[in-house]
Short mmCIF file of C-alpha atoms in Angstrom, two decimals:
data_model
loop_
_atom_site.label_atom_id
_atom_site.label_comp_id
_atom_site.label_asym_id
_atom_site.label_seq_id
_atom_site.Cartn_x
_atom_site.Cartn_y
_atom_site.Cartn_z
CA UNK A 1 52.23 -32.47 -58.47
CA UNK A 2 55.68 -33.03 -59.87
CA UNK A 3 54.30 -35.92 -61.88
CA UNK A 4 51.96 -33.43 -64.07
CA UNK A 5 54.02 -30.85 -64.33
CA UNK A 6 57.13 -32.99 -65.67
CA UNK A 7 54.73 -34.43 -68.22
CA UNK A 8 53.31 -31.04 -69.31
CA UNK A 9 57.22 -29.61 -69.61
CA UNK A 10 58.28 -33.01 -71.88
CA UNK A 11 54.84 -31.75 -74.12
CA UNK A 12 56.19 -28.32 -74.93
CA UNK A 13 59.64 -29.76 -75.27
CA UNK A 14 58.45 -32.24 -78.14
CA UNK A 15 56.14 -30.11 -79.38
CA UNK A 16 59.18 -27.57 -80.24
CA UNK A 17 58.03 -24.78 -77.98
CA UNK A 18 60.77 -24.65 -75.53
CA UNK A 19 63.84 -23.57 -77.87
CA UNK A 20 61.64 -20.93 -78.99
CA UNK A 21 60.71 -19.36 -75.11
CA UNK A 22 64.70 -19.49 -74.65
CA UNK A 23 64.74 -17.31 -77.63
CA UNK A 24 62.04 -15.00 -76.89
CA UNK A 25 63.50 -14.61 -73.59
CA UNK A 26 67.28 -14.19 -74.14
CA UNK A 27 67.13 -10.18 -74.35
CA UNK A 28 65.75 -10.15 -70.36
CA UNK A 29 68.28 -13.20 -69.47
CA UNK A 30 70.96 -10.82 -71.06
CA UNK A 31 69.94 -7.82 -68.59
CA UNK A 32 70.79 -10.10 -65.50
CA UNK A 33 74.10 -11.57 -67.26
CA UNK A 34 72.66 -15.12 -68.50
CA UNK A 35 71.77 -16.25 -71.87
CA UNK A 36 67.84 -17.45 -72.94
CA UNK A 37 68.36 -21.17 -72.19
CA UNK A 38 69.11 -20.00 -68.55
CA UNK A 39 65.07 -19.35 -68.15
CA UNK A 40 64.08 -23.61 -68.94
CA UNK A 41 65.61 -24.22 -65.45
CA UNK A 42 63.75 -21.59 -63.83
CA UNK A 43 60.48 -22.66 -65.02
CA UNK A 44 61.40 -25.98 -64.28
CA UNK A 45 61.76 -24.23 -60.75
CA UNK A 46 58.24 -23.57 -59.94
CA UNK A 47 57.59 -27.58 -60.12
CA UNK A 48 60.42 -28.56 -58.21
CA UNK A 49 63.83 -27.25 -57.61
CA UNK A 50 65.93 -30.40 -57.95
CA UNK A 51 64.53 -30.96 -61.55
CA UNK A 52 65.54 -27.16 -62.16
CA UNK A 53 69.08 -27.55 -60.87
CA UNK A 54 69.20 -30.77 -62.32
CA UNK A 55 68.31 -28.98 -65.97
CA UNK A 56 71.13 -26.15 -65.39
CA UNK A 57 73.36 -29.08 -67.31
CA UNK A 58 72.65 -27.37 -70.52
CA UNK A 59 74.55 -24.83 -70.08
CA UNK A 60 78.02 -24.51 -71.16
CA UNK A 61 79.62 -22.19 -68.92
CA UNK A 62 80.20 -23.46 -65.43
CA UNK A 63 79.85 -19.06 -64.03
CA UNK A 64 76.15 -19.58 -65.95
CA UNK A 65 75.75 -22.75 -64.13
CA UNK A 66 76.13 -21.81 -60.98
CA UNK A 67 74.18 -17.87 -61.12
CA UNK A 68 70.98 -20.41 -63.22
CA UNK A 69 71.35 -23.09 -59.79
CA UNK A 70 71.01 -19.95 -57.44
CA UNK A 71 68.22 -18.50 -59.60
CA UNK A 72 66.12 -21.74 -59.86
CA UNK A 73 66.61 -22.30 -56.29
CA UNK A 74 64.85 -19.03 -55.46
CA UNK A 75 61.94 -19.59 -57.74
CA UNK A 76 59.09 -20.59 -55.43
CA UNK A 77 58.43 -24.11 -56.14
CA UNK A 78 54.79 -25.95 -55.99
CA UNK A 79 55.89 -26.85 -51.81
CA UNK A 80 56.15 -23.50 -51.53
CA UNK A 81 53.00 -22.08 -53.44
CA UNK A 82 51.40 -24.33 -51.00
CA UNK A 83 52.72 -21.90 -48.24
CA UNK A 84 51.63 -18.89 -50.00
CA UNK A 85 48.48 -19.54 -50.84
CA UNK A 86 47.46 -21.69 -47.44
CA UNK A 87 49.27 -18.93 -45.41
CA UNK A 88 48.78 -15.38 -47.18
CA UNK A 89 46.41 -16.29 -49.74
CA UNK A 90 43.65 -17.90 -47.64
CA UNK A 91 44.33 -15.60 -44.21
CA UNK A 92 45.58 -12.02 -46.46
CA UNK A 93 43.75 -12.62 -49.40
CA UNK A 94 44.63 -13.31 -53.50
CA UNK A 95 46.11 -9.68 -53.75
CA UNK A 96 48.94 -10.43 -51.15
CA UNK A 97 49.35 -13.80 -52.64
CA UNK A 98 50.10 -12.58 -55.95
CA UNK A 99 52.04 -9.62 -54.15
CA UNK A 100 54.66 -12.31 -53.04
CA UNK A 101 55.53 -13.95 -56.53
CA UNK A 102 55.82 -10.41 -58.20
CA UNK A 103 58.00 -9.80 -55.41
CA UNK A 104 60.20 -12.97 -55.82
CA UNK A 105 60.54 -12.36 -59.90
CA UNK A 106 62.26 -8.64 -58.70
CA UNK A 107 64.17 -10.39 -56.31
CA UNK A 108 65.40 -13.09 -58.46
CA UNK A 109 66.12 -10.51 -60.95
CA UNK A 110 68.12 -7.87 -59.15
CA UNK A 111 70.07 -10.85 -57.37
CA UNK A 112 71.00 -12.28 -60.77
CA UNK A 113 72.06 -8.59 -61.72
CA UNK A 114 74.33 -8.49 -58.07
CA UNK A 115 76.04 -11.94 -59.19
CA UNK A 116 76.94 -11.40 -62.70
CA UNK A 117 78.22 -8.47 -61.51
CA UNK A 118 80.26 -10.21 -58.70
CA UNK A 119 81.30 -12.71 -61.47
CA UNK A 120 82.04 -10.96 -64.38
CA UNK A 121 82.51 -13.38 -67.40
CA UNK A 122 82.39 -12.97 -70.94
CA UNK A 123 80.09 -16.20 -71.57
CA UNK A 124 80.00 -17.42 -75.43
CA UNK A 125 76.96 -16.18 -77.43
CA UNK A 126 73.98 -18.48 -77.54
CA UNK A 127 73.31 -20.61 -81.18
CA UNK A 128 69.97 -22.14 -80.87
CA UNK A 129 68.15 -24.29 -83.67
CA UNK A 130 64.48 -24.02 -83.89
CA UNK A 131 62.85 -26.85 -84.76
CA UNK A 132 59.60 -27.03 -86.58
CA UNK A 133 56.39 -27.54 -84.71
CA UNK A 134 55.63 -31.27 -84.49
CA UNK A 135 53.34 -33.66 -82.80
CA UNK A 136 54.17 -35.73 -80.02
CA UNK A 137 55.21 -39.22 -79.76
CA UNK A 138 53.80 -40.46 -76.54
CA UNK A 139 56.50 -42.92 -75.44
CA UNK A 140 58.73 -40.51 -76.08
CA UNK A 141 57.50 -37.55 -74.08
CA UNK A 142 56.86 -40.60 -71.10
CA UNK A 143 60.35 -42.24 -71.58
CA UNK A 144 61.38 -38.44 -70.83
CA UNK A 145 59.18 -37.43 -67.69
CA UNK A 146 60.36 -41.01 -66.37
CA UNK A 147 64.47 -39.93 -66.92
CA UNK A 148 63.27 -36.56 -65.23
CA UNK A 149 61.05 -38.35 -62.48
CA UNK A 150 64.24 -40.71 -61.76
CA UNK A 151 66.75 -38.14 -60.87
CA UNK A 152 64.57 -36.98 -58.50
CA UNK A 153 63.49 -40.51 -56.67
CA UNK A 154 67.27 -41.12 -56.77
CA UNK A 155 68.68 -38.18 -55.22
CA UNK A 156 65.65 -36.82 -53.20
CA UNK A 157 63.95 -39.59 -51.52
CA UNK A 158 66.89 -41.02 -49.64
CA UNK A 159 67.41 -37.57 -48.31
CA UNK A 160 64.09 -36.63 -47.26
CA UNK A 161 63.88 -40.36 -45.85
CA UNK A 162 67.15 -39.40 -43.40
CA UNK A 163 66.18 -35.74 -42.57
CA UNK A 164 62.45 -36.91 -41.89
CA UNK A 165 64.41 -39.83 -39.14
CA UNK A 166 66.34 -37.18 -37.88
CA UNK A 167 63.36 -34.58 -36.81
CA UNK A 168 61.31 -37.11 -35.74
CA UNK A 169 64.00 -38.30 -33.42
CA UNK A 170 64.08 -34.86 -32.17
CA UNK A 171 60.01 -34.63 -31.59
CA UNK A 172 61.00 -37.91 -29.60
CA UNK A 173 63.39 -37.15 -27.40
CA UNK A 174 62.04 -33.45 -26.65
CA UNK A 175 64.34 -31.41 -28.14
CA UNK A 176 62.01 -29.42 -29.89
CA UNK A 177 62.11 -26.76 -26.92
CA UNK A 178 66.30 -26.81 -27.55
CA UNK A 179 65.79 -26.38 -31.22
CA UNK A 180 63.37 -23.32 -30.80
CA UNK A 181 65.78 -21.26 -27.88
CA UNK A 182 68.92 -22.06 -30.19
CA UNK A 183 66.95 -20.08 -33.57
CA UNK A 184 65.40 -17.89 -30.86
CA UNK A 185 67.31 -14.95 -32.41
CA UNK A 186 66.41 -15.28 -36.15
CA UNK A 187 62.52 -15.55 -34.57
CA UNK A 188 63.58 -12.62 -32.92
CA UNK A 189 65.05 -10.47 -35.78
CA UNK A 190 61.61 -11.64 -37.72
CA UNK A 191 59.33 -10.21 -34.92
CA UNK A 192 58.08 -14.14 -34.91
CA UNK A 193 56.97 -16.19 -31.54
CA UNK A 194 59.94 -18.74 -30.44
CA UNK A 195 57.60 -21.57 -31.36
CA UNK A 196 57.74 -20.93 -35.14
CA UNK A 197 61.89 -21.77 -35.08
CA UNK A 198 61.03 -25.43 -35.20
CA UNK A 199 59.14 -24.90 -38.18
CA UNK A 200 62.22 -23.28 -39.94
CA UNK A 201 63.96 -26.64 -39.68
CA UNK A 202 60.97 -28.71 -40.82
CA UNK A 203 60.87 -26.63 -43.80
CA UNK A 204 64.94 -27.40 -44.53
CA UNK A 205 63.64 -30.50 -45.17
CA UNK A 206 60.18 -29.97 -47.13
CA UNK A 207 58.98 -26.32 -47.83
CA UNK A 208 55.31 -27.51 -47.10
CA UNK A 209 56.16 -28.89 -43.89
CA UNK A 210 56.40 -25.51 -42.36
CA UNK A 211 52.60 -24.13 -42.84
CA UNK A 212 51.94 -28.01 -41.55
CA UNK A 213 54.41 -27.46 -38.43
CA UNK A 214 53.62 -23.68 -37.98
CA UNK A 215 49.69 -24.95 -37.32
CA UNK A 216 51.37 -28.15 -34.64
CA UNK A 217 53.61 -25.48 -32.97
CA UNK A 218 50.74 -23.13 -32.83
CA UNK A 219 48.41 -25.28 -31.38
CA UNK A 220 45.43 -24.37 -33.92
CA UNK A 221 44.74 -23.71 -37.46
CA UNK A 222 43.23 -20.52 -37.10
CA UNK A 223 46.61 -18.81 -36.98
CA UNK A 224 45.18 -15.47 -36.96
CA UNK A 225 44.34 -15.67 -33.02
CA UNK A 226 48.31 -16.04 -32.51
CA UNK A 227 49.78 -14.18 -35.31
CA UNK A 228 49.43 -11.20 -36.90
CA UNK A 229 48.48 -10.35 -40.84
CA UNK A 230 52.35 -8.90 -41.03
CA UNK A 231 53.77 -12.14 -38.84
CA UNK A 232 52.18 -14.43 -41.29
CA UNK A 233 53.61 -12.05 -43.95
CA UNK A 234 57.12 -12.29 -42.32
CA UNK A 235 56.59 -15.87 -42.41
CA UNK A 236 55.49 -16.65 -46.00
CA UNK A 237 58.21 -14.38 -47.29
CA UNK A 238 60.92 -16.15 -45.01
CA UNK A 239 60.45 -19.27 -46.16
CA UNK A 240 59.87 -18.23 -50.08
CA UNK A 241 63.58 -17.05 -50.13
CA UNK A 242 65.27 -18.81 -47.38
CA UNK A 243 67.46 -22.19 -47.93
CA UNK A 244 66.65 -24.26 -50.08
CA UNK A 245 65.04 -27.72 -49.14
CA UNK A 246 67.31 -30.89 -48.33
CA UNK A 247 67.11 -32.56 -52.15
CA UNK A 248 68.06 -29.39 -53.70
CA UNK A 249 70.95 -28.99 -51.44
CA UNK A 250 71.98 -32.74 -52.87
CA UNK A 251 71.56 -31.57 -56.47
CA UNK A 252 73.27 -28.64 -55.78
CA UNK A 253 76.12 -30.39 -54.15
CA UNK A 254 76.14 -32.49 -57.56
CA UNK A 255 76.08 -29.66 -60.05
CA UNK A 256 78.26 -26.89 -58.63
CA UNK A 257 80.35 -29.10 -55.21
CA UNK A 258 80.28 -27.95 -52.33
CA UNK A 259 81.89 -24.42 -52.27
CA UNK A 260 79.40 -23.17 -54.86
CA UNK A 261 76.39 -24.99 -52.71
CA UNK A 262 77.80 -23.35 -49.53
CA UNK A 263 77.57 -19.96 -51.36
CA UNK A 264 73.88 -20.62 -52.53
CA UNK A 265 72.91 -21.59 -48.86
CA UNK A 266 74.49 -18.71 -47.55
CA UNK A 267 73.39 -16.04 -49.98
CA UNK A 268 69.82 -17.73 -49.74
CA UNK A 269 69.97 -17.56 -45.72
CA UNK A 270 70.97 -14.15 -45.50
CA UNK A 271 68.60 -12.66 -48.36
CA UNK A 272 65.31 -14.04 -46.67
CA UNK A 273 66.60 -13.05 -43.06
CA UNK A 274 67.07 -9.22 -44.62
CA UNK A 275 63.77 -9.71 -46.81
CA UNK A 276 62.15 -10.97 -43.76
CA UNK A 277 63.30 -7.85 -41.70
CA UNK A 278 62.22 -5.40 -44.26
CA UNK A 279 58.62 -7.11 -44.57
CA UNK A 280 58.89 -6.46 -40.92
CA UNK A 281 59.20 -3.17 -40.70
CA UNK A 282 57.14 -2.33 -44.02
CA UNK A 283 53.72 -4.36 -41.96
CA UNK A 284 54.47 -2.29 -39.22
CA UNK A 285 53.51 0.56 -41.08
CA UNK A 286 50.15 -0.92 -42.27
CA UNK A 287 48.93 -3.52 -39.67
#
C-alpha cells in the first residue's frame, strides 16, 4: 500500500499541486505554531510514518522539525486504518470508524497547540514559489517514489527483520504469559483482558500486527464473544495514539536523536494510555 500511495504523492508533487496545499493550509498550521509546509509530512503520515518523518527535512527550523515528527507520528497510518476499520469499523460500524479519525485530527491539533506552546519560538516566515501546473514526466515521478521507497527498505526492513526475531523468540520460549503479567497494569488501567498486553508489543513492531495478535491471543475472530463494543473501542483508540512502530522510532532517532525521540515515545505513550482511559469511562456510559 505504500507503493501506491508514494506514487500518487510524487503525481501531485510534479504536477505542482503540493506547494499550493502548503499554501492553502498555512493559516490552520499557524493556529497550532507550524508553518503550511508542516502539513506535506502529515499527509505523507497516513501512508506511512517513516516517509512522513523522513519528509520533516524540509523544514528549516529544527523546534518545527521536531513538533511536524510528533505530529506525523500521530497521524494514523494505512497499518493502522487497517485496525480501525477491521476492529471498529467492521464490529461498531462506519460511524465509529470515522468517529476515530475526526477524533485523532482534534487530538493532533490541540497537542500541536500544547507543544508550541511548551516551545515557544519565533520560526522565520514561510516564502513559497508556486509553480505552474505541468504534466508529468514519468521517469521522473518513478526515479522519485524509488528515492522515497529506498529510505524506507533501508531503515525499516532491517528493523522489523530484528524485532520480528525477537517476538518470535519469545512465542518460542513461552514467555508470552511473562510479557502479558508484566503490562498487566496498562491492560488494567484500559479495562482490557491480560491477554491483549502481548498484542501491545506486537504492535511496537507493526501497527497491523495487533488486530492479527488480538484475534491469536483471543482464541477466535469473532471478538465480540470476549470483548465488549467499548473494549474494542479502548483498543482501536490505544493503539491509534500509542508509540509509534519500530521503523519510525529509527527515523525518528535519525531526524531529531535520541532525546527528541525519547520525548515523542513518551508523550505518545502517555497520551493513548489517558485517551484510552477516557474512552473507558465515556463507553461505560453508553455500552
Amino acid at each position: 500500500y505504500l507503493l501506491p500511495f508514494l506514487f500518487g504523492l510524487a503525481l501531485l508533487e510534479d504536477i505542482g499541486y503540493l506547494p499550493r496545499v502548503a499554501f492553502l493550509m498555512d493559516a490552520f498550521m499557524h493556529r497550532i505554531g507550524l508553518h503550511g509546509k508542516a502539513v506535506i509530512p502529515a499527509v505523507l503520515g497516513y501512508g506511512c510514518n517513516v516517509p512522513a518523518v523522513l519528509a520533516t527535512r524540509i523544514l528549516e527550523s529544527p523546534r518545527d522539525r521536531f513538533i511536524a515528527s510528533l505530529i506525523s507520528t500521530m497521524v494514523p497510518c494505512a497499518a493502522r486504518m487497517t485496525v480501525i476499520l477491521g476492529l471498529v469499523g467492521y464490529y461498531l460500524g462506519g460511524t465509529a470508524a470515522f468517529g476515530i479519525y475526526f477524533i485523532n485530527l482534534v487530538v493532533i491539533a490541540l497537542s500541536g497547540v500544547l507543544v508550541s506552546h511548551l516551545l515557544p519560538e519565533v520560526t522565520p516566515g514561510m516564502v513559497l514559489e508556486i509553480p505552474v501546473y505541468q504534466v508529468p514526466r514519468l521517469n521522473i515521478t518513478l526515479m522519485k517514489t524509488w528515492l522515497r521507497l529506498k529510505d524506507f527498505i533501508i531503515i525499516a526492513w532491517p528493523l522489523l527483520i530484528a524485532g520480528s526475531a525477537v517476538l518470535a523468540l519469545a512465542e518460542y520460549y513461552k514467555l508470552t504469559g511473562i510479557i502479558n503479567e508484566i503490562l498487566s497494569p496498562i491492560t488494567w488501567l484500559l479495562g482490557l483482558p491480560i491477554p491483549v498486553g502481548m498484542t501491545l508489543i506486537f504492535g511496537v513492531l507493526r501497527k497491523e500486527l495487533s488486530m492479527l495478535m488480538l484475534f491469536q491471543a483471543l482464541g477466535t475472530r469473532d471478538v465480540l464473544t470476549v470483548m465488549t463494543q467499548g473494549q474494542v473501542l479502548v483498543f482501536t483508540i490505544f493503539v491509534v495514539f500509542y508509540i509509534p512502530c519500530l521503523a519510525t522510532i529509527g527515523v525518528l532517532y535519525k531526524q531529531v536523536r535520541a532525546k527528541g525521540t525519547l520525548a515523542i515515545v513518551g508523550f505518545t505513550f502517555v497520551l493513548a494510555l489517558l485517551m484510552g482511559i477516557l474512552t473507558r469511562g465515556v463507553a461505560a456510559l453508553i455500552w
